[in-house]
Amino acid sequence: MTGPVPDRLLVTLAGGVLTATLNRPDQRNAIDTAMIDALYATLERADLDPEVRVVALRGAGRDFCAGMDLNELLASAEHTLDQNRAAALHFGGIFLQMRRIPKPIVAVVRGRALAGGCGLATGCDLVLAAESAQFGYPEVQRGFVPAIVMTLLRRAVGDKVAFDLAATGRVLDAGQAAAVGLVSRVYADADVEERAGDVLRALAASSPTALAFTKQQFYQLDGLSFEDGIRLGADVNAVSRSTPDFRAALSAFLKT
């Protein structure tokens, strides 16, 4: 008799930081349908719960996430085209939800972040990495395509680097990933927890309305012309001046 399947995602909330930990360490936190469903539920909670100021995404054990569950992928070879399209859209919807949530989402990466796992990290607003972390999209080496995450990758690093990573599947260390724009900050392995904690606490202490406006405008700029981007910025600037957070923060600053 087998025991119950462990929770795919461990979720805690402390100090405004909702921490979601991918929890299949024996499978290098490979993404299966149960994990995708758990991610949806957790992101919905993060969106609706006013106590949540920032989301931290981590991996249990040595690695962040090695990508999609290969057993599920292999089984999908026997499914119909419509079934596989629906499954792919179910995964892709995670990235849409991550973008729609007005709160910052931060990946804290130790070990390997590969394929769909690298996509999960890239889909976050910030990526904080241990020096020994590794990043890559090796799908092509398995006869597969990084199709869903390619949209994220191209926006993050530009055409030439994105095609190089997608077509060769080469893996980058954390420093290389930061140099091309996949990673926001790199910390020594011994310091990453403390330093990442500092970033998360600072975000949680920031004005939620200012962060929401920042995130929403940032991604709305995708595809806008320079002129339309300036106009959008003027709209956001004007609205942000009327918020209580703006008045309180600016008044406090002027008194210092």
mmCIF file of C-alpha atoms in Angstrom:
data_model
loop_
_atom_site.group_PDB
_atom_site.id
_atom_site.type_symbol
_atom_site.label_atom_id
_atom_site.label_comp_id
_atom_site.label_asym_id
_atom_site.label_seq_id
_atom_site.Cartn_x
_atom_site.Cartn_y
_atom_site.Cartn_z
ATOM 1 C CA MET A 1 0.000 0.000 0.000
ATOM 2 C CA THR A 2 1.418 3.365 -1.027
ATOM 3 C CA GLY A 3 1.188 6.505 1.029
ATOM 4 C CA PRO A 4 -0.406 9.773 -0.058
ATOM 5 C CA VAL A 5 1.276 11.884 -2.729
ATOM 6 C CA PRO A 6 3.160 14.711 -0.976
ATOM 7 C CA ASP A 7 2.092 18.286 -1.634
ATOM 8 C CA ARG A 8 3.644 19.506 -4.857
ATOM 9 C CA LEU A 9 4.001 23.029 -3.486
ATOM 10 C CA LEU A 10 4.834 24.032 0.081
ATOM 11 C CA VAL A 11 3.369 27.445 0.869
ATOM 12 C CA THR A 12 4.097 29.707 3.827
ATOM 13 C CA LEU A 13 3.302 33.349 4.572
ATOM 14 C CA ALA A 14 5.426 35.476 6.891
ATOM 15 C CA GLY A 15 6.077 39.202 6.991
ATOM 16 C CA GLY A 16 4.138 39.809 3.793
ATOM 17 C CA VAL A 17 6.236 37.280 1.845
ATOM 18 C CA LEU A 18 4.384 34.278 0.470
ATOM 19 C CA THR A 19 6.975 31.578 -0.178
ATOM 20 C CA ALA A 20 6.031 28.813 -2.620
ATOM 21 C CA THR A 21 8.496 25.929 -2.722
ATOM 22 C CA LEU A 22 8.400 23.416 -5.565
ATOM 23 C CA ASN A 23 8.340 20.141 -3.664
ATOM 24 C CA ARG A 24 9.546 17.141 -5.662
ATOM 25 C CA PRO A 25 13.197 17.115 -4.600
ATOM 26 C CA ASP A 26 13.619 13.446 -5.521
ATOM 27 C CA GLN A 27 12.598 14.375 -9.100
ATOM 28 C CA ARG A 28 14.569 17.627 -9.141
ATOM 29 C CA ASN A 29 11.219 19.406 -8.739
ATOM 30 C CA ALA A 30 10.045 18.339 -12.196
ATOM 31 C CA ILE A 31 6.790 20.034 -13.216
ATOM 32 C CA ASP A 32 3.800 17.712 -13.521
ATOM 33 C CA THR A 33 0.082 18.442 -13.801
ATOM 34 C CA ALA A 34 -0.391 18.383 -10.029
ATOM 35 C CA MET A 35 2.343 21.001 -9.599
ATOM 36 C CA ILE A 36 0.842 23.219 -12.297
ATOM 37 C CA ASP A 37 -2.532 23.045 -10.554
ATOM 38 C CA ALA A 38 -0.878 23.939 -7.244
ATOM 39 C CA LEU A 39 0.872 26.913 -8.859
ATOM 40 C CA TYR A 40 -2.447 28.214 -10.172
ATOM 41 C CA ALA A 41 -4.041 27.962 -6.731
ATOM 42 C CA THR A 42 -1.095 29.636 -5.024
ATOM 43 C CA LEU A 43 -0.926 32.504 -7.506
ATOM 44 C CA GLU A 44 -4.654 33.084 -7.083
ATOM 45 C CA ARG A 45 -4.184 33.234 -3.323
ATOM 46 C CA ALA A 46 -1.285 35.662 -3.721
ATOM 47 C CA ASP A 47 -3.418 37.886 -5.927
ATOM 48 C CA LEU A 48 -6.444 37.988 -3.620
ATOM 49 C CA ASP A 49 -4.847 37.959 -0.147
ATOM 50 C CA PRO A 50 -4.085 41.526 1.017
ATOM 51 C CA GLU A 51 -1.553 40.143 3.508
ATOM 52 C CA VAL A 52 0.644 39.009 0.606
ATOM 53 C CA ARG A 53 2.996 41.772 -0.572
ATOM 54 C CA VAL A 54 5.505 39.689 -2.517
ATOM 55 C CA VAL A 55 5.819 36.095 -3.745
ATOM 56 C CA ALA A 56 9.037 34.063 -3.509
ATOM 57 C CA LEU A 57 9.375 30.967 -5.692
ATOM 58 C CA ARG A 58 11.932 28.359 -4.604
ATOM 59 C CA GLY A 59 12.833 24.720 -5.124
ATOM 60 C CA ALA A 60 13.161 22.071 -2.419
ATOM 61 C CA GLY A 61 16.443 20.211 -2.192
ATOM 62 C CA ARG A 62 19.483 20.849 -4.355
ATOM 63 C CA ASP A 63 17.788 22.182 -7.495
ATOM 64 C CA PHE A 64 15.252 24.846 -8.371
ATOM 65 C CA CYS A 65 13.543 22.880 -11.142
ATOM 66 C CA ALA A 66 14.819 20.562 -13.889
ATOM 67 C CA GLY A 67 11.857 21.171 -16.206
ATOM 68 C CA MET A 68 8.743 19.252 -17.169
ATOM 69 C CA ASP A 69 8.122 15.744 -15.855
ATOM 70 C CA LEU A 70 9.647 13.518 -18.551
ATOM 71 C CA ASN A 71 7.306 10.601 -17.842
ATOM 72 C CA GLU A 72 4.295 12.839 -18.444
ATOM 73 C CA LEU A 73 5.908 14.209 -21.589
ATOM 74 C CA LEU A 74 6.607 10.725 -22.926
ATOM 75 C CA ALA A 75 3.038 9.625 -22.233
ATOM 76 C CA SER A 76 1.769 12.685 -24.111
ATOM 77 C CA ALA A 77 3.241 11.298 -27.340
ATOM 78 C CA GLU A 78 0.172 9.028 -27.431
ATOM 79 C CA HIS A 79 -2.311 11.868 -26.921
ATOM 80 C CA THR A 80 -4.210 13.745 -29.602
ATOM 81 C CA LEU A 81 -3.088 17.107 -30.923
ATOM 82 C CA ASP A 82 -5.991 18.823 -29.147
ATOM 83 C CA GLN A 83 -5.146 17.130 -25.857
ATOM 84 C CA ASN A 84 -1.523 18.213 -26.075
ATOM 85 C CA ARG A 85 -2.463 21.750 -27.070
ATOM 86 C CA ALA A 86 -4.759 21.973 -24.049
ATOM 87 C CA ALA A 87 -1.988 20.696 -21.760
ATOM 88 C CA ALA A 88 0.498 23.191 -23.191
ATOM 89 C CA LEU A 89 -1.945 26.064 -22.754
ATOM 90 C CA HIS A 90 -2.570 24.936 -19.168
ATOM 91 C CA PHE A 91 1.138 25.346 -18.449
ATOM 92 C CA GLY A 92 1.406 28.569 -20.466
ATOM 93 C CA GLY A 93 -1.416 30.086 -18.464
ATOM 94 C CA ILE A 94 0.868 30.102 -15.415
ATOM 95 C CA PHE A 95 3.030 32.761 -17.076
ATOM 96 C CA LEU A 96 -0.013 34.847 -17.972
ATOM 97 C CA GLN A 97 -1.170 34.704 -14.358
ATOM 98 C CA MET A 98 2.297 35.642 -13.102
ATOM 99 C CA ARG A 99 2.218 38.745 -15.297
ATOM 100 C CA ARG A 100 -1.320 39.751 -14.290
ATOM 101 C CA ILE A 101 -0.674 39.648 -10.550
ATOM 102 C CA PRO A 102 0.269 43.203 -9.499
ATOM 103 C CA LYS A 103 2.618 41.959 -6.778
ATOM 104 C CA PRO A 104 6.322 41.221 -7.394
ATOM 105 C CA ILE A 105 7.254 37.573 -7.916
ATOM 106 C CA VAL A 106 10.842 36.671 -7.094
ATOM 107 C CA ALA A 107 12.651 33.448 -8.005
ATOM 108 C CA VAL A 108 15.336 32.374 -5.538
ATOM 109 C CA VAL A 109 17.424 29.864 -7.466
ATOM 110 C CA ARG A 110 19.831 27.288 -6.137
ATOM 111 C CA GLY A 111 21.150 24.461 -8.284
ATOM 112 C CA ARG A 112 19.686 23.829 -11.715
ATOM 113 C CA ALA A 113 16.885 25.783 -13.398
ATOM 114 C CA LEU A 114 16.432 24.046 -16.727
ATOM 115 C CA ALA A 115 13.861 23.956 -19.545
ATOM 116 C CA GLY A 116 10.401 24.675 -18.121
ATOM 117 C CA GLY A 117 12.076 25.270 -14.760
ATOM 118 C CA CYS A 118 14.220 27.981 -16.300
ATOM 119 C CA GLY A 119 11.010 29.299 -17.802
ATOM 120 C CA LEU A 120 9.430 29.518 -14.351
ATOM 121 C CA ALA A 121 12.405 31.536 -13.128
ATOM 122 C CA THR A 122 12.423 33.759 -16.222
ATOM 123 C CA GLY A 123 8.698 34.364 -15.779
ATOM 124 C CA CYS A 124 9.332 35.923 -12.375
ATOM 125 C CA ASP A 125 9.901 39.659 -12.062
ATOM 126 C CA LEU A 126 13.244 39.209 -10.294
ATOM 127 C CA VAL A 127 15.668 36.273 -10.296
ATOM 128 C CA LEU A 128 18.077 36.017 -7.363
ATOM 129 C CA ALA A 129 20.629 33.268 -7.901
ATOM 130 C CA ALA A 130 23.262 31.449 -5.931
ATOM 131 C CA GLU A 131 26.678 31.602 -7.569
ATOM 132 C CA SER A 132 26.592 27.852 -8.280
ATOM 133 C CA ALA A 133 23.153 27.953 -9.948
ATOM 134 C CA GLN A 134 22.755 26.892 -13.587
ATOM 135 C CA PHE A 135 20.285 28.054 -16.224
ATOM 136 C CA GLY A 136 19.390 26.691 -19.644
ATOM 137 C CA TYR A 137 16.842 25.492 -22.173
ATOM 138 C CA PRO A 138 18.113 22.039 -23.227
ATOM 139 C CA GLU A 139 14.813 20.876 -24.794
ATOM 140 C CA VAL A 140 16.330 20.622 -28.287
ATOM 141 C CA GLN A 141 18.771 18.011 -26.970
ATOM 142 C CA ARG A 142 15.745 15.857 -26.071
ATOM 143 C CA GLY A 143 14.050 16.266 -29.439
ATOM 144 C CA PHE A 144 11.691 18.848 -27.980
ATOM 145 C CA VAL A 145 11.147 22.614 -28.366
ATOM 146 C CA PRO A 146 11.154 25.334 -25.645
ATOM 147 C CA ALA A 147 7.999 26.595 -27.301
ATOM 148 C CA ILE A 148 6.020 28.043 -24.383
ATOM 149 C CA VAL A 149 8.985 29.675 -22.649
ATOM 150 C CA MET A 150 10.536 31.076 -25.849
ATOM 151 C CA THR A 151 8.319 34.161 -25.603
ATOM 152 C CA LEU A 152 9.754 34.890 -22.158
ATOM 153 C CA LEU A 153 13.310 34.094 -23.202
ATOM 154 C CA ARG A 154 13.299 36.353 -26.255
ATOM 155 C CA ARG A 155 11.967 39.295 -24.275
ATOM 156 C CA ALA A 156 14.521 38.745 -21.507
ATOM 157 C CA VAL A 157 17.744 38.449 -23.501
ATOM 158 C CA GLY A 158 17.120 39.546 -27.095
ATOM 159 C CA ASP A 159 17.122 37.690 -30.387
ATOM 160 C CA LYS A 160 20.686 36.426 -30.804
ATOM 161 C CA VAL A 161 21.223 35.159 -27.280
ATOM 162 C CA ALA A 162 17.712 33.686 -27.124
ATOM 163 C CA PHE A 163 18.188 31.743 -30.359
ATOM 164 C CA ASP A 164 21.603 30.527 -29.207
ATOM 165 C CA LEU A 165 20.156 29.183 -25.950
ATOM 166 C CA ALA A 166 17.074 27.661 -27.592
ATOM 167 C CA ALA A 167 18.879 26.095 -30.555
ATOM 168 C CA THR A 168 21.958 24.741 -28.784
ATOM 169 C CA GLY A 169 20.544 23.988 -25.334
ATOM 170 C CA ARG A 170 23.746 25.198 -23.707
ATOM 171 C CA VAL A 171 23.667 25.748 -19.963
ATOM 172 C CA LEU A 172 24.883 28.976 -18.348
ATOM 173 C CA ASP A 173 26.321 29.481 -14.901
ATOM 174 C CA ALA A 174 24.772 32.206 -12.747
ATOM 175 C CA GLY A 175 27.319 34.838 -13.736
ATOM 176 C CA GLN A 176 26.788 34.174 -17.434
ATOM 177 C CA ALA A 177 23.023 34.197 -16.955
ATOM 178 C CA ALA A 178 23.246 37.577 -15.232
ATOM 179 C CA ALA A 179 25.448 38.932 -18.034
ATOM 180 C CA VAL A 180 22.832 38.127 -20.698
ATOM 181 C CA GLY A 181 19.852 39.294 -18.611
ATOM 182 C CA LEU A 182 18.321 36.041 -17.352
ATOM 183 C CA VAL A 183 19.272 36.764 -13.738
ATOM 184 C CA SER A 184 18.825 39.947 -11.711
ATOM 185 C CA ARG A 185 21.440 39.402 -8.976
ATOM 186 C CA VAL A 186 24.017 36.743 -8.078
ATOM 187 C CA TYR A 187 25.121 36.003 -4.525
ATOM 188 C CA ALA A 188 27.726 33.704 -3.016
ATOM 189 C CA ASP A 189 26.164 30.379 -2.075
ATOM 190 C CA ALA A 190 26.749 31.008 1.621
ATOM 191 C CA ASP A 191 25.058 34.427 1.446
ATOM 192 C CA VAL A 192 22.138 33.833 -0.894
ATOM 193 C CA GLU A 193 19.514 33.166 1.782
ATOM 194 C CA GLU A 194 20.378 36.238 3.814
ATOM 195 C CA ARG A 195 20.716 38.519 0.788
ATOM 196 C CA ALA A 196 17.572 37.225 -0.885
ATOM 197 C CA GLY A 197 15.748 37.699 2.403
ATOM 198 C CA ASP A 198 16.855 41.331 2.457
ATOM 199 C CA VAL A 199 15.407 41.899 -1.019
ATOM 200 C CA LEU A 200 12.134 40.185 -0.155
ATOM 201 C CA ARG A 201 11.733 42.129 3.074
ATOM 202 C CA ALA A 202 12.434 45.416 1.280
ATOM 203 C CA LEU A 203 9.818 44.647 -1.355
ATOM 204 C CA ALA A 204 7.297 43.624 1.300
ATOM 205 C CA ALA A 205 7.884 46.926 3.107
ATOM 206 C CA SER A 206 7.452 49.032 -0.040
ATOM 207 C CA SER A 207 4.269 50.771 -1.122
ATOM 208 C CA PRO A 208 1.982 48.102 -2.592
ATOM 209 C CA THR A 209 0.303 50.603 -4.905
ATOM 210 C CA ALA A 210 3.628 51.920 -6.221
ATOM 211 C CA LEU A 211 4.841 48.371 -6.872
ATOM 212 C CA ALA A 212 1.560 47.463 -8.559
ATOM 213 C CA PHE A 213 1.736 50.491 -10.856
ATOM 214 C CA THR A 214 5.394 49.723 -11.604
ATOM 215 C CA LYS A 215 4.758 46.101 -12.543
ATOM 216 C CA GLN A 216 1.655 46.819 -14.587
ATOM 217 C CA GLN A 217 3.262 49.622 -16.569
ATOM 218 C CA PHE A 218 6.484 47.666 -17.064
ATOM 219 C CA TYR A 219 4.757 44.849 -18.925
ATOM 220 C CA GLN A 220 2.243 47.076 -20.692
ATOM 221 C CA LEU A 221 5.227 48.667 -22.452
ATOM 222 C CA ASP A 222 5.676 45.451 -24.471
ATOM 223 C CA GLY A 223 4.894 46.281 -28.081
ATOM 224 C CA LEU A 224 4.214 49.991 -27.512
ATOM 225 C CA SER A 225 5.916 52.649 -29.586
ATOM 226 C CA PHE A 226 8.237 55.103 -27.847
ATOM 227 C CA GLU A 227 5.581 57.813 -27.989
ATOM 228 C CA ASP A 228 2.837 55.539 -26.654
ATOM 229 C CA GLY A 229 5.180 54.418 -23.867
ATOM 230 C CA ILE A 230 5.744 58.022 -22.791
ATOM 231 C CA ARG A 231 1.994 58.650 -22.871
ATOM 232 C CA LEU A 232 1.347 55.559 -20.769
ATOM 233 C CA GLY A 233 4.020 56.751 -18.333
ATOM 234 C CA ALA A 234 2.310 60.139 -18.060
ATOM 235 C CA ASP A 235 -1.003 58.436 -17.260
ATOM 236 C CA VAL A 236 0.569 56.240 -14.579
ATOM 237 C CA ASN A 237 2.502 59.213 -13.183
ATOM 238 C CA ALA A 238 -0.679 61.260 -12.862
ATOM 239 C CA VAL A 239 -2.701 58.511 -11.201
ATOM 240 C CA SER A 240 0.098 57.581 -8.782
ATOM 241 C CA ARG A 241 0.225 61.151 -7.438
ATOM 242 C CA SER A 242 -3.290 60.759 -6.055
ATOM 243 C CA THR A 243 -2.632 57.643 -3.975
ATOM 244 C CA PRO A 244 -2.425 57.741 -0.162
ATOM 245 C CA ASP A 245 0.907 55.864 -0.326
ATOM 246 C CA PHE A 246 2.421 58.650 -2.439
ATOM 247 C CA ARG A 247 1.284 61.406 -0.128
ATOM 248 C CA ALA A 248 2.418 59.639 3.029
ATOM 249 C CA ALA A 249 5.805 58.575 1.660
ATOM 250 C CA LEU A 250 6.639 61.944 0.137
ATOM 251 C CA SER A 251 5.560 63.834 3.253
ATOM 252 C CA ALA A 252 7.704 61.560 5.424
ATOM 253 C CA PHE A 253 10.685 62.001 3.078
ATOM 254 C CA LEU A 254 10.405 65.810 3.147
ATOM 255 C CA LYS A 255 10.448 65.775 6.955
ATOM 256 C CA THR A 256 13.779 63.915 7.105
#
